[in-house]
CSV table of C-alpha atoms and ligand atoms in Angstrom, one decimal:
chain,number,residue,atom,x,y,z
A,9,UNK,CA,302.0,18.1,255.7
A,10,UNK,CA,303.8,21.2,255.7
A,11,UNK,CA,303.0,22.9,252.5
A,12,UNK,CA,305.0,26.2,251.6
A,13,UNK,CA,302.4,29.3,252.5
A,14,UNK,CA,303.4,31.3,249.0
A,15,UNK,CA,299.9,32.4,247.6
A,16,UNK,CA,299.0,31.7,244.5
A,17,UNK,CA,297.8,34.6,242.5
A,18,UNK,CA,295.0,33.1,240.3
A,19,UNK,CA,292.1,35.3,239.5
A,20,UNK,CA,290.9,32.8,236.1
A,21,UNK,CA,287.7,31.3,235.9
A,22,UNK,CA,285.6,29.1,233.8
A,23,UNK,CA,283.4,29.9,231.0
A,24,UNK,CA,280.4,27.4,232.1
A,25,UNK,CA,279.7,26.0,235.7
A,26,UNK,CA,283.0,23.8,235.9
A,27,UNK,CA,285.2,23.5,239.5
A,28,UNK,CA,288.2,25.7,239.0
A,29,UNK,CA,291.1,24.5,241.0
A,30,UNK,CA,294.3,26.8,241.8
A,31,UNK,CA,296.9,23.3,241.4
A,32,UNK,CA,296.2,19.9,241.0
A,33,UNK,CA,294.7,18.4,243.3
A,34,UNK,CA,293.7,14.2,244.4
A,35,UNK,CA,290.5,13.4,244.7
A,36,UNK,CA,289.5,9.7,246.2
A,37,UNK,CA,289.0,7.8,243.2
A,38,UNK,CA,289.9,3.9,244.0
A,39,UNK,CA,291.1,1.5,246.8
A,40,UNK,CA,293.9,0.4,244.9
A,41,UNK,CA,297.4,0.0,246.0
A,42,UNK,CA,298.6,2.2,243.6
A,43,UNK,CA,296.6,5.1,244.8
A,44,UNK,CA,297.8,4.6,248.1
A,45,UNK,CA,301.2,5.5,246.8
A,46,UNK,CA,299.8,8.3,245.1
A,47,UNK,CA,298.3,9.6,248.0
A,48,UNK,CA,301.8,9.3,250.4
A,49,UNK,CA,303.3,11.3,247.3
A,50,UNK,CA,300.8,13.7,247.3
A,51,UNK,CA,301.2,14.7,251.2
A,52,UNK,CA,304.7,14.5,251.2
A,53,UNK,CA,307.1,17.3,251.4
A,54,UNK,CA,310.1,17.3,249.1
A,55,UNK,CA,313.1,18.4,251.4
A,56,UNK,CA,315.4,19.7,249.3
A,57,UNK,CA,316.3,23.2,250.6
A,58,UNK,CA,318.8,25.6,249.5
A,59,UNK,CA,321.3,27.2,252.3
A,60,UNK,CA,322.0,30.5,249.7
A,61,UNK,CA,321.8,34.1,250.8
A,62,UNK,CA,321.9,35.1,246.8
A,63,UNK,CA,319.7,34.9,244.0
A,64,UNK,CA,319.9,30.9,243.5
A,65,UNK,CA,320.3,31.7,240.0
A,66,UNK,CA,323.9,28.9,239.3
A,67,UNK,CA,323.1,25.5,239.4
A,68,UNK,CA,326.5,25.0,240.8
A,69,UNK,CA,325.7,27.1,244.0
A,70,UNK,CA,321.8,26.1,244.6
A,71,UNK,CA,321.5,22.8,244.6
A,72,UNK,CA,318.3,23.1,242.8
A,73,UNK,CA,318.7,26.4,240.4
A,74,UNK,CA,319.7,27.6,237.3
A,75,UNK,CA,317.1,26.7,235.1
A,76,UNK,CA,315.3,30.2,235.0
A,77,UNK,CA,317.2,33.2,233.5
A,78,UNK,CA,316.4,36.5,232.8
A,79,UNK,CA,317.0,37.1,229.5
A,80,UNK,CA,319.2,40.1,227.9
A,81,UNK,CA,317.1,43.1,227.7
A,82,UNK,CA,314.3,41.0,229.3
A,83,UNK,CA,312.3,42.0,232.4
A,84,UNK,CA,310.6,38.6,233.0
A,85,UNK,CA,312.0,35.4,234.2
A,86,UNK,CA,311.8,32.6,231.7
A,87,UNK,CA,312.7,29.2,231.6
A,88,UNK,CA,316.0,28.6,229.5
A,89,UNK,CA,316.4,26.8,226.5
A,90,UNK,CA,317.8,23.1,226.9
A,91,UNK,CA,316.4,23.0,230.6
A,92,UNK,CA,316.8,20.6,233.2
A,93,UNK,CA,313.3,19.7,235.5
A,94,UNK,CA,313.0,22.2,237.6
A,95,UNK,CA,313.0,22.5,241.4
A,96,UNK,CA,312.4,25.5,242.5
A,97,UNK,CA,313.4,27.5,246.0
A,98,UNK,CA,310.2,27.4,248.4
A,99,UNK,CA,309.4,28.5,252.1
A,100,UNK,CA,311.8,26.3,253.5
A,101,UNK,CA,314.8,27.3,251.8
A,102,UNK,CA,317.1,29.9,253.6
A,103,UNK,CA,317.2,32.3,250.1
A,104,UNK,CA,315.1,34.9,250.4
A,105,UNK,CA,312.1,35.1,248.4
A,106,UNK,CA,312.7,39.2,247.0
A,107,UNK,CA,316.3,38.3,245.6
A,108,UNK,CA,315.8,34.5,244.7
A,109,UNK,CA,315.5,33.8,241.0
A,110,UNK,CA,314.2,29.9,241.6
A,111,UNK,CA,310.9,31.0,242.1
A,112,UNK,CA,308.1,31.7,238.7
A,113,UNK,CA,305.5,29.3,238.4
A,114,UNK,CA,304.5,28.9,242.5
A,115,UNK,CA,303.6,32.7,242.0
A,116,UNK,CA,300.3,31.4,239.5
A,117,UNK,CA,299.7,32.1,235.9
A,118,UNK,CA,300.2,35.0,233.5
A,119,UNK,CA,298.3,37.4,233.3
A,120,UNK,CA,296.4,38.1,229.9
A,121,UNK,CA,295.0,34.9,228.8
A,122,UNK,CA,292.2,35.0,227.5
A,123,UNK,CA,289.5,31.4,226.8
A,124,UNK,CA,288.3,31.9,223.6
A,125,UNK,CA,286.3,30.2,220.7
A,126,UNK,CA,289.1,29.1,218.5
A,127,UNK,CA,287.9,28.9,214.7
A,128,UNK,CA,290.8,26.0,213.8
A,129,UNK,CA,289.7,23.7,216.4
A,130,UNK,CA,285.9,24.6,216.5
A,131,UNK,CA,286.2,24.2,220.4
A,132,UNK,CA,287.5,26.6,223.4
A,133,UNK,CA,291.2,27.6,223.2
A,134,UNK,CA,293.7,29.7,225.2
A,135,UNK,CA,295.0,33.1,223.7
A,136,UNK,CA,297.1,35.9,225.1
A,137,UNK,CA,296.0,39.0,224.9
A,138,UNK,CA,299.9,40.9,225.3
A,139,UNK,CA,303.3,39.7,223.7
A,140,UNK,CA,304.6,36.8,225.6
A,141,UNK,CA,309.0,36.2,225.3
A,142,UNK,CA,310.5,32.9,224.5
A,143,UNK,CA,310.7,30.6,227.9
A,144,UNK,CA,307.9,32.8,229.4
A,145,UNK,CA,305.5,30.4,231.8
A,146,UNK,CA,302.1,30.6,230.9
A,147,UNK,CA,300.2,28.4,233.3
A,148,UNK,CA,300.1,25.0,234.7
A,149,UNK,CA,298.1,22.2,233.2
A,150,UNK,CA,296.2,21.4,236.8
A,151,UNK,CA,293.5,19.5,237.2
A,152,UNK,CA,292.5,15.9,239.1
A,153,UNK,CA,295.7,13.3,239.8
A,154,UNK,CA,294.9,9.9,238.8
A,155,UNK,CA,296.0,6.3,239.1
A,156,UNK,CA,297.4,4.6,235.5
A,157,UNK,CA,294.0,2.5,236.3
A,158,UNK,CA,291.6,5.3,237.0
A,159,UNK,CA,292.7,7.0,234.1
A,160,UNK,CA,292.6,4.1,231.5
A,161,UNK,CA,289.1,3.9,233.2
A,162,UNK,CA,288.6,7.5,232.0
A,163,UNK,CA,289.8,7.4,228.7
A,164,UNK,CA,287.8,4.4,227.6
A,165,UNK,CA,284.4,6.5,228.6
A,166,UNK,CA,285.6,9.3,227.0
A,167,UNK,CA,286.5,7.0,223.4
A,168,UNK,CA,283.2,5.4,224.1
A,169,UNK,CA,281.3,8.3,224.6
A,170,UNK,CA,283.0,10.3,221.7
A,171,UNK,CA,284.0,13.0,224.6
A,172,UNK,CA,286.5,15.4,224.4
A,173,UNK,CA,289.7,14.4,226.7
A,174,UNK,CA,291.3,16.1,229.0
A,175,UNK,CA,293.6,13.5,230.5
A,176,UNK,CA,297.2,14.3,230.1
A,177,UNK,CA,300.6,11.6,231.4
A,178,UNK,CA,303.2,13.4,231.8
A,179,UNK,CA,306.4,10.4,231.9
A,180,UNK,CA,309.2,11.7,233.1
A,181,UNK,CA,312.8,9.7,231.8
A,182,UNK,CA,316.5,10.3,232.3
A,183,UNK,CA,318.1,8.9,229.8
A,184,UNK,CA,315.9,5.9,228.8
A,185,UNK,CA,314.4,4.7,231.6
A,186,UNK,CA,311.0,5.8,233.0
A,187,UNK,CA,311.5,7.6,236.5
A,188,UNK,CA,308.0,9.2,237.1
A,189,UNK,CA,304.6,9.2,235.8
A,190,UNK,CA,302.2,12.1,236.6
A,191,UNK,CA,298.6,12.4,235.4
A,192,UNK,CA,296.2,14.9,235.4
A,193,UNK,CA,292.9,15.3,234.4
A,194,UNK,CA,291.0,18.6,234.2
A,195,UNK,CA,288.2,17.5,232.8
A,196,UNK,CA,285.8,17.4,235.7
A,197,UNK,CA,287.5,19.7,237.5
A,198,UNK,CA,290.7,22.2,236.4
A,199,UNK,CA,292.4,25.5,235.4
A,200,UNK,CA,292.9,27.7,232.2
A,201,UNK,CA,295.0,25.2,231.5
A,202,UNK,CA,292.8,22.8,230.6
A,203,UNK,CA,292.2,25.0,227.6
A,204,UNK,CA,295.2,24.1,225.4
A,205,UNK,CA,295.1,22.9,222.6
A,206,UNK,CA,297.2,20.5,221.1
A,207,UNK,CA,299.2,21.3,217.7
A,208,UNK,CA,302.0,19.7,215.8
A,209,UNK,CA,304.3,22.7,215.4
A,210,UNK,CA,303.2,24.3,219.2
A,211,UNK,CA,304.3,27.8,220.3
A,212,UNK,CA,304.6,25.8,223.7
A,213,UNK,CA,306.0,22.9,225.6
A,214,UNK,CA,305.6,21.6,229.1
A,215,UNK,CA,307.9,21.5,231.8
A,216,UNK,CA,308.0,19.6,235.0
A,217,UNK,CA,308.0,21.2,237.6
A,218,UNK,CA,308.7,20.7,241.7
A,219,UNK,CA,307.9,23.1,244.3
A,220,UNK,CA,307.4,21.5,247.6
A,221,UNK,CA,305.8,18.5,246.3
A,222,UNK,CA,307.5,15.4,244.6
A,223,UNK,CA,304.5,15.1,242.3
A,224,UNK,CA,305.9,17.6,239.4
A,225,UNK,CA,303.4,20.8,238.2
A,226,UNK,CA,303.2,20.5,234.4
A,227,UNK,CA,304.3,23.8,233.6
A,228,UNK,CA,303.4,25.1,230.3
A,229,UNK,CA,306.5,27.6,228.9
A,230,UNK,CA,306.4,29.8,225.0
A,231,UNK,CA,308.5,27.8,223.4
A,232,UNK,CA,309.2,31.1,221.1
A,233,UNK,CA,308.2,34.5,220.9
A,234,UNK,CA,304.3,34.6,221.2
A,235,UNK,CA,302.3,37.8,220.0
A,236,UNK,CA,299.1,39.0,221.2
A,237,UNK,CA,296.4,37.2,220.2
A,238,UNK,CA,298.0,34.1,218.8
A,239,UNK,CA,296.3,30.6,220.5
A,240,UNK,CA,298.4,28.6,222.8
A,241,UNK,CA,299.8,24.9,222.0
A,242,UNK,CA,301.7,22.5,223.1
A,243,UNK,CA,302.0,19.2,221.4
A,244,UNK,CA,300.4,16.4,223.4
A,245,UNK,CA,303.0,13.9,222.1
A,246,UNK,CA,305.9,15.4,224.1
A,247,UNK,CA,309.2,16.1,223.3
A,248,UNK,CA,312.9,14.6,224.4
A,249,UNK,CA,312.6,14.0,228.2
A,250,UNK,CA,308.6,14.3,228.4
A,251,UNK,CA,305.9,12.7,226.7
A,252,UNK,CA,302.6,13.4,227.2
A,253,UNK,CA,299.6,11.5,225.2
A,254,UNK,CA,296.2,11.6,224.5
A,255,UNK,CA,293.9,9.8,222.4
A,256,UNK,CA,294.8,9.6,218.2
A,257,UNK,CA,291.9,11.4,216.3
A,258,UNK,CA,292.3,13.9,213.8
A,259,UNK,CA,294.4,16.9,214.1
A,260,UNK,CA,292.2,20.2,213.6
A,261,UNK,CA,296.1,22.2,214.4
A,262,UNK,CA,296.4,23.1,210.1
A,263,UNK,CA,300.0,23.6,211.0
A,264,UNK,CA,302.2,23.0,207.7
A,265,UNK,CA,304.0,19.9,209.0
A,266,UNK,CA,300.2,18.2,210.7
A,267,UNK,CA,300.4,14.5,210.8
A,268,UNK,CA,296.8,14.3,210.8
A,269,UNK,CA,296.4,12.9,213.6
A,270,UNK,CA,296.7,13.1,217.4
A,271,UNK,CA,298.9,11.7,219.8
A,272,UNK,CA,297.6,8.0,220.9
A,273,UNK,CA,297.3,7.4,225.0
A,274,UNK,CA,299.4,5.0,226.1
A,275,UNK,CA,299.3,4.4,229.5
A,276,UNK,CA,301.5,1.3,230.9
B,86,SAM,C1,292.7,19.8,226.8
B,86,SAM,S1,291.3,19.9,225.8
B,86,SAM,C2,291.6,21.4,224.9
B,86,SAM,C3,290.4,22.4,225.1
B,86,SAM,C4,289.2,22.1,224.3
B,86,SAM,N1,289.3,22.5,222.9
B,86,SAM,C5,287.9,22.6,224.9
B,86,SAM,O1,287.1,23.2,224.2
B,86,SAM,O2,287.8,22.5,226.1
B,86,SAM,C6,291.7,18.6,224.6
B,86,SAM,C7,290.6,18.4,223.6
B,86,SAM,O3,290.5,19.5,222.7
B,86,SAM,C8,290.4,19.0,221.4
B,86,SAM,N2,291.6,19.2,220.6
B,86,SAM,C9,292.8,19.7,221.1
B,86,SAM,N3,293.7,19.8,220.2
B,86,SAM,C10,293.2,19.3,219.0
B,86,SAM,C11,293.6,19.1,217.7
B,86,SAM,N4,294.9,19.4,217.4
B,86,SAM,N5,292.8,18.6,216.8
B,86,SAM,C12,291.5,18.2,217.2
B,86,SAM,N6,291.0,18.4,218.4
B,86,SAM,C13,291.8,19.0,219.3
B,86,SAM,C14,290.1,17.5,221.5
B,86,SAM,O4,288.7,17.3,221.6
B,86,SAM,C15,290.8,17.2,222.8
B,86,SAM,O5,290.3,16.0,223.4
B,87,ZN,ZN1,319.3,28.6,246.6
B,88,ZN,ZN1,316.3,30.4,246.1
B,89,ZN,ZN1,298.3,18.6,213.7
């Protein structure tokens, strides 16, 4: 394996005794077949480098940018509006890392976010403590990579049990057929992420996103304007390309258009 050596700045950590982990990581869970693949995925290297001496920042020059911006008047890179997946420029690509605009969510979270107790869900939440601009990245949802069958395995404890879940499938489609399907579980062990909570009219929205691995990040971008101190969604049903699911109880989100209910899990 020959990971790209960017250092990711993440200084979070959990309220209670839980593992933090800086990206998602695999953890031997079964024998199967299926997590055999998973594994070869996992320590493979996605070759895809640029050749630019730029700023990467034209999809039509880098083979793999334009899908981060900086905004008029904006000082941050964000994420633009009708997106592509992203790929962005690593260690092995000739840009250089100073000028090249390909590069956000490999450098770690935001700074500013803050775990709290969130009175509309009665659990933990994840607030920001500073404005944050439409398409800004907030964190990645990291946590344990599981097999469809590990975490169907999971999911039925956690329904048994009346536990909260964590477990997130991220299903990746172009046009209507399924390419990818990614699944993470910060349950047992994860980052700030993990603290998200789900609502039906969400401030955020996830993104997939590739550095040097074909396994996509789940980015987590403002999907608007966020002010200080407002909580951090995203809906767990997905939008458009992405869907991402967990189990349907009932939705504590109070936003004006609530279903009432959660997302259900389906994992194929
Ligand atoms: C990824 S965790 C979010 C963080 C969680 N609140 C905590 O305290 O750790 C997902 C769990 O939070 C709760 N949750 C998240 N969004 C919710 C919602 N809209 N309505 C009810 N419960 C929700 C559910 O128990 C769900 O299984
Ligand atoms: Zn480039
Ligand atoms: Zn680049
Ligand atoms: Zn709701």
């Amino acid at each position: 394996m020959n990971r790209s050596e960017i250092a990711l700045n993440d200084d979070y950590e959990h309220p209670d005794s839980l593992e933090y982990v800086l990206e998602s990581v695999l953890m031997p869970s079964d024998d199967s077949l299926d997590f055999e693949r998973l594994a070869d995925e996992y320590n493979s290297v996605l070759l895809n480098q640029c050749q630019c001496n730029g700023a990467c920042e034209k999809s039509e020059i880098c083979p793999h940018g334009g899908q981060y911006e900086y905004p008029k008047d904006g000082i941050e890179l964000v994420l633009k509006k009708f997106s592509n997946p992203v790929i962005e420029c690593n260690d092995l690509c000739k840009c250089s890392r100073n000028s090249c605009s390909n590069r956000l969510v490999q450098y770690g979270p935001r700074k500013n976010l803050e775990i709290f107790d969130s009175p509309v869900y009665g659990s933990k939440g994840l607030r920001t403590t500073i404005n944050i601009p439409e398409g800004g990245y907030i964190c990645e949802y990291a946590g344990e990579l599981l097999t469809a069958s590990e975490a169907k395995r999971r999911l039925k404890i956690n329904e048994e049990l009346g536990l909260m879940n964590y477990v997130l499938v991220l299903n990746e489609y172009t046009s209507e057929t399924k390419q990818q399907v990614t699944i993470v579980d910060p349950s047992r062990r994860g980052n700030i992420g993990r603290y998200l909570n789900h609502s039906c009219q969400p401030n955020c929205h996830i993104a997939a996103v590739r550095i040097d691995c074909p396994i996509p990040k789940i980015g987590i971008f403002a999907a608007r304007d966020i002010l200080a101190q407002e909580e951090m969604c995203f809906h767990y049903g997905g939008e458009g390309q992405y869907k991402t699911l967990a189990y349907g109880k009932t939705c504590l989100c109070a936003a004006p258009n609530c279903t009432g209910f959660m997302p259900n899990t389906a994992i194929e």
